[in-house]
mmCIF file with all atom_site columns, C-alpha atoms in Angstrom:
data_model
loop_
_atom_site.group_PDB
_atom_site.id
_atom_site.type_symbol
_atom_site.label_atom_id
_atom_site.label_alt_id
_atom_site.label_comp_id
_atom_site.label_asym_id
_atom_site.label_entity_id
_atom_site.label_seq_id
_atom_site.pdbx_PDB_ins_code
_atom_site.Cartn_x
_atom_site.Cartn_y
_atom_site.Cartn_z
_atom_site.occupancy
_atom_site.B_iso_or_equiv
_atom_site.pdbx_formal_charge
_atom_site.auth_seq_id
_atom_site.auth_comp_id
_atom_site.auth_asym_id
_atom_site.auth_atom_id
_atom_site.pdbx_PDB_model_num
ATOM 1   C CA . UNK A 1 1   ? -3.699  7.223   42.992  1.00 84.00 ? 1   UNK A CA 1
ATOM 2   C CA . UNK A 1 2   ? -4.521  8.973   39.714  1.00 87.00 ? 2   UNK A CA 1
ATOM 3   C CA . UNK A 1 3   ? -1.037  8.289   38.384  1.00 88.00 ? 3   UNK A CA 1
ATOM 4   C CA . UNK A 1 4   ? -1.372  4.633   39.350  1.00 89.00 ? 4   UNK A CA 1
ATOM 5   C CA . UNK A 1 5   ? -4.741  4.484   37.572  1.00 90.00 ? 5   UNK A CA 1
ATOM 6   C CA . UNK A 1 6   ? -3.227  6.170   34.528  1.00 90.00 ? 6   UNK A CA 1
ATOM 7   C CA . UNK A 1 7   ? -0.304  3.783   34.599  1.00 90.00 ? 7   UNK A CA 1
ATOM 8   C CA . UNK A 1 8   ? -2.657  0.803   34.850  1.00 93.00 ? 8   UNK A CA 1
ATOM 9   C CA . UNK A 1 9   ? -4.817  2.152   32.035  1.00 91.00 ? 9   UNK A CA 1
ATOM 10  C CA . UNK A 1 10  ? -1.759  2.746   29.851  1.00 94.00 ? 10  UNK A CA 1
ATOM 11  C CA . UNK A 1 11  ? -0.473  -0.721  30.641  1.00 93.00 ? 11  UNK A CA 1
ATOM 12  C CA . UNK A 1 12  ? -3.859  -2.227  29.689  1.00 94.00 ? 12  UNK A CA 1
ATOM 13  C CA . UNK A 1 13  ? -3.893  -0.226  26.452  1.00 92.00 ? 13  UNK A CA 1
ATOM 14  C CA . UNK A 1 14  ? -0.352  -1.334  25.742  1.00 93.00 ? 14  UNK A CA 1
ATOM 15  C CA . UNK A 1 15  ? -1.284  -4.965  26.421  1.00 92.00 ? 15  UNK A CA 1
ATOM 16  C CA . UNK A 1 16  ? -4.346  -4.660  24.167  1.00 94.00 ? 16  UNK A CA 1
ATOM 17  C CA . UNK A 1 17  ? -2.250  -3.182  21.366  1.00 93.00 ? 17  UNK A CA 1
ATOM 18  C CA . UNK A 1 18  ? 0.280   -5.992  21.767  1.00 93.00 ? 18  UNK A CA 1
ATOM 19  C CA . UNK A 1 19  ? -2.583  -8.497  21.435  1.00 94.00 ? 19  UNK A CA 1
ATOM 20  C CA . UNK A 1 20  ? -3.863  -6.700  18.343  1.00 93.00 ? 20  UNK A CA 1
ATOM 21  C CA . UNK A 1 21  ? -0.351  -6.647  16.896  1.00 93.00 ? 21  UNK A CA 1
ATOM 22  C CA . UNK A 1 22  ? -0.003  -10.377 17.534  1.00 92.00 ? 22  UNK A CA 1
ATOM 23  C CA . UNK A 1 23  ? -3.360  -10.946 15.847  1.00 93.00 ? 23  UNK A CA 1
ATOM 24  C CA . UNK A 1 24  ? -2.298  -8.836  12.875  1.00 93.00 ? 24  UNK A CA 1
ATOM 25  C CA . UNK A 1 25  ? 0.950   -10.785 12.620  1.00 91.00 ? 25  UNK A CA 1
ATOM 26  C CA . UNK A 1 26  ? -0.990  -14.047 12.799  1.00 92.00 ? 26  UNK A CA 1
ATOM 27  C CA . UNK A 1 27  ? -3.337  -12.803 10.080  1.00 91.00 ? 27  UNK A CA 1
ATOM 28  C CA . UNK A 1 28  ? -0.338  -11.815 7.968   1.00 92.00 ? 28  UNK A CA 1
ATOM 29  C CA . UNK A 1 29  ? 1.188   -15.270 8.439   1.00 93.00 ? 29  UNK A CA 1
ATOM 30  C CA . UNK A 1 30  ? -2.110  -16.890 7.557   1.00 91.00 ? 30  UNK A CA 1
ATOM 31  C CA . UNK A 1 31  ? -2.447  -14.694 4.476   1.00 93.00 ? 31  UNK A CA 1
ATOM 32  C CA . UNK A 1 32  ? 1.121   -15.556 3.495   1.00 93.00 ? 32  UNK A CA 1
ATOM 33  C CA . UNK A 1 33  ? 0.275   -19.246 3.835   1.00 93.00 ? 33  UNK A CA 1
ATOM 34  C CA . UNK A 1 34  ? -2.838  -18.726 1.717   1.00 92.00 ? 34  UNK A CA 1
ATOM 35  C CA . UNK A 1 35  ? -0.686  -16.986 -0.907  1.00 92.00 ? 35  UNK A CA 1
ATOM 36  C CA . UNK A 1 36  ? 1.701   -19.930 -0.893  1.00 93.00 ? 36  UNK A CA 1
ATOM 37  C CA . UNK A 1 37  ? -1.206  -22.354 -1.245  1.00 93.00 ? 37  UNK A CA 1
ATOM 38  C CA . UNK A 1 38  ? -2.635  -20.305 -4.109  1.00 92.00 ? 38  UNK A CA 1
ATOM 39  C CA . UNK A 1 39  ? 0.741   -20.249 -5.832  1.00 93.00 ? 39  UNK A CA 1
ATOM 40  C CA . UNK A 1 40  ? 0.841   -24.034 -5.546  1.00 93.00 ? 40  UNK A CA 1
ATOM 41  C CA . UNK A 1 41  ? -2.657  -24.217 -7.018  1.00 92.00 ? 41  UNK A CA 1
ATOM 42  C CA . UNK A 1 42  ? -1.599  -21.923 -9.880  1.00 93.00 ? 42  UNK A CA 1
ATOM 43  C CA . UNK A 1 43  ? 1.384   -24.188 -10.579 1.00 92.00 ? 43  UNK A CA 1
ATOM 44  C CA . UNK A 1 44  ? -0.866  -27.261 -10.483 1.00 92.00 ? 44  UNK A CA 1
ATOM 45  C CA . UNK A 1 45  ? -3.314  -25.579 -12.855 1.00 92.00 ? 45  UNK A CA 1
ATOM 46  C CA . UNK A 1 46  ? -0.467  -24.650 -15.218 1.00 92.00 ? 46  UNK A CA 1
ATOM 47  C CA . UNK A 1 47  ? 0.797   -28.233 -15.108 1.00 94.00 ? 47  UNK A CA 1
ATOM 48  C CA . UNK A 1 48  ? -2.689  -29.546 -15.764 1.00 92.00 ? 48  UNK A CA 1
ATOM 49  C CA . UNK A 1 49  ? -3.067  -27.110 -18.671 1.00 90.00 ? 49  UNK A CA 1
ATOM 50  C CA . UNK A 1 50  ? 0.287   -28.253 -20.086 1.00 93.00 ? 50  UNK A CA 1
ATOM 51  C CA . UNK A 1 51  ? -0.793  -31.899 -19.674 1.00 93.00 ? 51  UNK A CA 1
ATOM 52  C CA . UNK A 1 52  ? -4.117  -31.234 -21.385 1.00 91.00 ? 52  UNK A CA 1
ATOM 53  C CA . UNK A 1 53  ? -2.362  -29.393 -24.197 1.00 93.00 ? 53  UNK A CA 1
ATOM 54  C CA . UNK A 1 54  ? 0.139   -32.238 -24.542 1.00 93.00 ? 54  UNK A CA 1
ATOM 55  C CA . UNK A 1 55  ? -2.734  -34.716 -24.618 1.00 92.00 ? 55  UNK A CA 1
ATOM 56  C CA . UNK A 1 56  ? -4.426  -32.681 -27.367 1.00 89.00 ? 56  UNK A CA 1
ATOM 57  C CA . UNK A 1 57  ? -1.207  -32.608 -29.388 1.00 89.00 ? 57  UNK A CA 1
ATOM 58  C CA . UNK A 1 58  ? -0.711  -36.347 -28.912 1.00 88.00 ? 58  UNK A CA 1
ATOM 59  C CA . UNK A 1 59  ? -4.264  -36.935 -30.062 1.00 81.00 ? 59  UNK A CA 1
ATOM 60  C CA . UNK A 1 60  ? -3.650  -34.821 -33.182 1.00 79.00 ? 60  UNK A CA 1
ATOM 61  C CA . UNK A 1 61  ? -0.468  -36.741 -33.985 1.00 78.00 ? 61  UNK A CA 1
ATOM 62  C CA . UNK A 1 62  ? -2.245  -40.044 -33.522 1.00 73.00 ? 62  UNK A CA 1
ATOM 63  C CA . UNK A 1 63  ? -4.963  -38.818 -35.836 1.00 64.00 ? 63  UNK A CA 1
ATOM 64  C CA . UNK A 1 64  ? -2.417  -38.117 -38.565 1.00 74.00 ? 64  UNK A CA 1
ATOM 65  C CA . UNK A 1 65  ? -0.911  -41.600 -38.180 1.00 78.00 ? 65  UNK A CA 1
ATOM 66  C CA . UNK A 1 66  ? -4.248  -43.407 -38.043 1.00 73.00 ? 66  UNK A CA 1
ATOM 67  C CA . UNK A 1 67  ? -6.430  -41.079 -40.129 1.00 74.00 ? 67  UNK A CA 1
ATOM 68  C CA . UNK A 1 68  ? -8.570  -43.773 -41.766 1.00 69.00 ? 68  UNK A CA 1
ATOM 69  C CA . UNK A 1 69  ? -9.424  -45.649 -38.531 1.00 68.00 ? 69  UNK A CA 1
ATOM 70  C CA . UNK A 1 70  ? -9.790  -42.855 -36.021 1.00 65.00 ? 70  UNK A CA 1
ATOM 71  C CA . UNK A 1 71  ? -11.408 -39.785 -37.631 1.00 70.00 ? 71  UNK A CA 1
ATOM 72  C CA . UNK A 1 72  ? -14.486 -39.892 -35.399 1.00 73.00 ? 72  UNK A CA 1
ATOM 73  C CA . UNK A 1 73  ? -12.531 -40.790 -32.250 1.00 73.00 ? 73  UNK A CA 1
ATOM 74  C CA . UNK A 1 74  ? -10.131 -37.937 -32.861 1.00 71.00 ? 74  UNK A CA 1
ATOM 75  C CA . UNK A 1 75  ? -12.935 -35.390 -33.096 1.00 74.00 ? 75  UNK A CA 1
ATOM 76  C CA . UNK A 1 76  ? -14.377 -36.630 -29.790 1.00 80.00 ? 76  UNK A CA 1
ATOM 77  C CA . UNK A 1 77  ? -10.951 -36.539 -28.103 1.00 81.00 ? 77  UNK A CA 1
ATOM 78  C CA . UNK A 1 78  ? -10.236 -33.067 -29.427 1.00 85.00 ? 78  UNK A CA 1
ATOM 79  C CA . UNK A 1 79  ? -13.570 -31.726 -28.143 1.00 88.00 ? 79  UNK A CA 1
ATOM 80  C CA . UNK A 1 80  ? -13.005 -33.322 -24.728 1.00 89.00 ? 80  UNK A CA 1
ATOM 81  C CA . UNK A 1 81  ? -9.457  -31.979 -24.523 1.00 90.00 ? 81  UNK A CA 1
ATOM 82  C CA . UNK A 1 82  ? -10.574 -28.520 -25.568 1.00 92.00 ? 82  UNK A CA 1
ATOM 83  C CA . UNK A 1 83  ? -13.255 -28.557 -22.869 1.00 91.00 ? 83  UNK A CA 1
ATOM 84  C CA . UNK A 1 84  ? -10.629 -29.600 -20.322 1.00 90.00 ? 84  UNK A CA 1
ATOM 85  C CA . UNK A 1 85  ? -8.265  -26.874 -21.514 1.00 92.00 ? 85  UNK A CA 1
ATOM 86  C CA . UNK A 1 86  ? -11.080 -24.319 -21.305 1.00 90.00 ? 86  UNK A CA 1
ATOM 87  C CA . UNK A 1 87  ? -11.937 -25.537 -17.807 1.00 89.00 ? 87  UNK A CA 1
ATOM 88  C CA . UNK A 1 88  ? -8.272  -25.388 -16.796 1.00 90.00 ? 88  UNK A CA 1
ATOM 89  C CA . UNK A 1 89  ? -8.046  -21.806 -18.130 1.00 91.00 ? 89  UNK A CA 1
ATOM 90  C CA . UNK A 1 90  ? -11.133 -20.853 -16.131 1.00 90.00 ? 90  UNK A CA 1
ATOM 91  C CA . UNK A 1 91  ? -9.664  -22.474 -13.008 1.00 89.00 ? 91  UNK A CA 1
ATOM 92  C CA . UNK A 1 92  ? -6.319  -20.763 -13.618 1.00 85.00 ? 92  UNK A CA 1
ATOM 93  C CA . UNK A 1 93  ? -8.028  -17.377 -13.914 1.00 90.00 ? 93  UNK A CA 1
ATOM 94  C CA . UNK A 1 94  ? -9.901  -18.068 -10.656 1.00 88.00 ? 94  UNK A CA 1
ATOM 95  C CA . UNK A 1 95  ? -6.699  -19.075 -8.869  1.00 84.00 ? 95  UNK A CA 1
ATOM 96  C CA . UNK A 1 96  ? -4.944  -15.940 -10.158 1.00 88.00 ? 96  UNK A CA 1
ATOM 97  C CA . UNK A 1 97  ? -7.817  -13.821 -8.847  1.00 92.00 ? 97  UNK A CA 1
ATOM 98  C CA . UNK A 1 98  ? -7.592  -15.538 -5.469  1.00 86.00 ? 98  UNK A CA 1
ATOM 99  C CA . UNK A 1 99  ? -3.820  -15.059 -5.410  1.00 88.00 ? 99  UNK A CA 1
ATOM 100 C CA . UNK A 1 100 ? -4.204  -11.337 -6.132  1.00 88.00 ? 100 UNK A CA 1
ATOM 101 C CA . UNK A 1 101 ? -6.817  -11.030 -3.393  1.00 91.00 ? 101 UNK A CA 1
ATOM 102 C CA . UNK A 1 102 ? -4.499  -12.840 -0.975  1.00 88.00 ? 102 UNK A CA 1
ATOM 103 C CA . UNK A 1 103 ? -1.612  -10.534 -1.944  1.00 87.00 ? 103 UNK A CA 1
ATOM 104 C CA . UNK A 1 104 ? -3.827  -7.505  -1.306  1.00 90.00 ? 104 UNK A CA 1
ATOM 105 C CA . UNK A 1 105 ? -4.925  -8.920  2.038   1.00 88.00 ? 105 UNK A CA 1
ATOM 106 C CA . UNK A 1 106 ? -1.304  -9.618  2.970   1.00 87.00 ? 106 UNK A CA 1
ATOM 107 C CA . UNK A 1 107 ? -0.385  -6.055  2.059   1.00 91.00 ? 107 UNK A CA 1
ATOM 108 C CA . UNK A 1 108 ? -3.251  -4.717  4.138   1.00 90.00 ? 108 UNK A CA 1
ATOM 109 C CA . UNK A 1 109 ? -2.239  -6.950  7.060   1.00 89.00 ? 109 UNK A CA 1
ATOM 110 C CA . UNK A 1 110 ? 1.356   -5.685  6.822   1.00 89.00 ? 110 UNK A CA 1
ATOM 111 C CA . UNK A 1 111 ? 0.119   -2.084  6.853   1.00 90.00 ? 111 UNK A CA 1
ATOM 112 C CA . UNK A 1 112 ? -2.112  -2.800  9.843   1.00 88.00 ? 112 UNK A CA 1
ATOM 113 C CA . UNK A 1 113 ? 0.777   -4.501  11.640  1.00 90.00 ? 113 UNK A CA 1
ATOM 114 C CA . UNK A 1 114 ? 3.036   -1.519  10.968  1.00 90.00 ? 114 UNK A CA 1
ATOM 115 C CA . UNK A 1 115 ? 0.401   0.887   12.320  1.00 91.00 ? 115 UNK A CA 1
ATOM 116 C CA . UNK A 1 116 ? -0.107  -1.234  15.416  1.00 87.00 ? 116 UNK A CA 1
ATOM 117 C CA . UNK A 1 117 ? 3.635   -1.508  15.920  1.00 92.00 ? 117 UNK A CA 1
ATOM 118 C CA . UNK A 1 118 ? 3.913   2.280   15.824  1.00 91.00 ? 118 UNK A CA 1
ATOM 119 C CA . UNK A 1 119 ? 1.067   2.627   18.285  1.00 92.00 ? 119 UNK A CA 1
ATOM 120 C CA . UNK A 1 120 ? 2.674   0.094   20.611  1.00 93.00 ? 120 UNK A CA 1
ATOM 121 C CA . UNK A 1 121 ? 5.964   1.990   20.466  1.00 92.00 ? 121 UNK A CA 1
ATOM 122 C CA . UNK A 1 122 ? 4.215   5.285   21.243  1.00 92.00 ? 122 UNK A CA 1
ATOM 123 C CA . UNK A 1 123 ? 2.360   3.733   24.147  1.00 92.00 ? 123 UNK A CA 1
ATOM 124 C CA . UNK A 1 124 ? 5.515   2.077   25.429  1.00 95.00 ? 124 UNK A CA 1
ATOM 125 C CA . UNK A 1 125 ? 7.254   5.457   25.335  1.00 95.00 ? 125 UNK A CA 1
ATOM 126 C CA . UNK A 1 126 ? 4.351   6.985   27.264  1.00 94.00 ? 126 UNK A CA 1
ATOM 127 C CA . UNK A 1 127 ? 4.423   4.129   29.771  1.00 94.00 ? 127 UNK A CA 1
ATOM 128 C CA . UNK A 1 128 ? 8.187   4.516   30.184  1.00 93.00 ? 128 UNK A CA 1
ATOM 129 C CA . UNK A 1 129 ? 7.789   8.279   30.727  1.00 93.00 ? 129 UNK A CA 1
ATOM 130 C CA . UNK A 1 130 ? 5.040   7.704   33.257  1.00 92.00 ? 130 UNK A CA 1
ATOM 131 C CA . UNK A 1 131 ? 7.105   5.084   35.050  1.00 92.00 ? 131 UNK A CA 1
ATOM 132 C CA . UNK A 1 132 ? 10.063  7.487   35.207  1.00 93.00 ? 132 UNK A CA 1
ATOM 133 C CA . UNK A 1 133 ? 7.789   10.253  36.477  1.00 90.00 ? 133 UNK A CA 1
ATOM 134 C CA . UNK A 1 134 ? 6.383   7.917   39.112  1.00 91.00 ? 134 UNK A CA 1
ATOM 135 C CA . UNK A 1 135 ? 9.848   6.802   40.136  1.00 90.00 ? 135 UNK A CA 1
ATOM 136 C CA . UNK A 1 136 ? 10.992  10.416  40.477  1.00 89.00 ? 136 UNK A CA 1
ATOM 137 C CA . UNK A 1 137 ? 8.099   11.426  42.749  1.00 87.00 ? 137 UNK A CA 1
ATOM 138 C CA . UNK A 1 138 ? 8.863   12.010  46.387  1.00 80.00 ? 138 UNK A CA 1
ATOM 139 C CA . UNK A 1 139 ? 7.825   9.215   48.678  1.00 71.00 ? 139 UNK A CA 1
ATOM 140 C CA . UNK A 1 140 ? 6.310   11.507  51.319  1.00 60.00 ? 140 UNK A CA 1
ATOM 141 C CA . UNK A 1 141 ? 2.678   11.137  52.329  1.00 53.00 ? 141 UNK A CA 1
ATOM 142 C CA . UNK A 1 142 ? 1.912   14.603  50.987  1.00 51.00 ? 142 UNK A CA 1
ATOM 143 C CA . UNK A 1 143 ? 1.642   13.948  47.295  1.00 54.00 ? 143 UNK A CA 1
ATOM 144 C CA . UNK A 1 144 ? 1.628   16.886  44.973  1.00 56.00 ? 144 UNK A CA 1
ATOM 145 C CA . UNK A 1 145 ? -1.326  17.035  42.580  1.00 59.00 ? 145 UNK A CA 1
ATOM 146 C CA . UNK A 1 146 ? -0.466  15.822  39.094  1.00 59.00 ? 146 UNK A CA 1
ATOM 147 C CA . UNK A 1 147 ? -1.257  18.258  36.314  1.00 58.00 ? 147 UNK A CA 1
ATOM 148 C CA . UNK A 1 148 ? -3.428  16.626  33.679  1.00 59.00 ? 148 UNK A CA 1
ATOM 149 C CA . UNK A 1 149 ? -2.014  16.692  30.171  1.00 59.00 ? 149 UNK A CA 1
ATOM 150 C CA . UNK A 1 150 ? -4.527  18.329  27.826  1.00 53.00 ? 150 UNK A CA 1
ATOM 151 C CA . UNK A 1 151 ? -4.422  17.087  24.270  1.00 49.00 ? 151 UNK A CA 1
#
């Protein structure tokens, strides 16, 4: 009866660790997806920065070609473009920070998953040993007392 209780307890612990491992793997997948999303946002921010920079350069070239007619307009465009570029740089820095955080979280999730995997293997080995011990026991009604393993 004690061995059966131990086996049941070990099985429940093993099942719980499998659930935790699945959760860790799901978290890792989610973190990986977040990393991918952040990389896409970084690329979009870089593209936007390149577009803003290109717009600023186009405005400067237009200013040179139409200097007499557009001096005031050029100054306004340049200030607006610079503000956009500054905003894009700020957004890019934020996205990079988020990407680094996501990478760290993914690393942590991988470590947690590896720990849980090791625990599941150890428990599975224990369960297998217990199952073999149970299978090897005599089937008589006089059961021998099981020595408790002191850790």
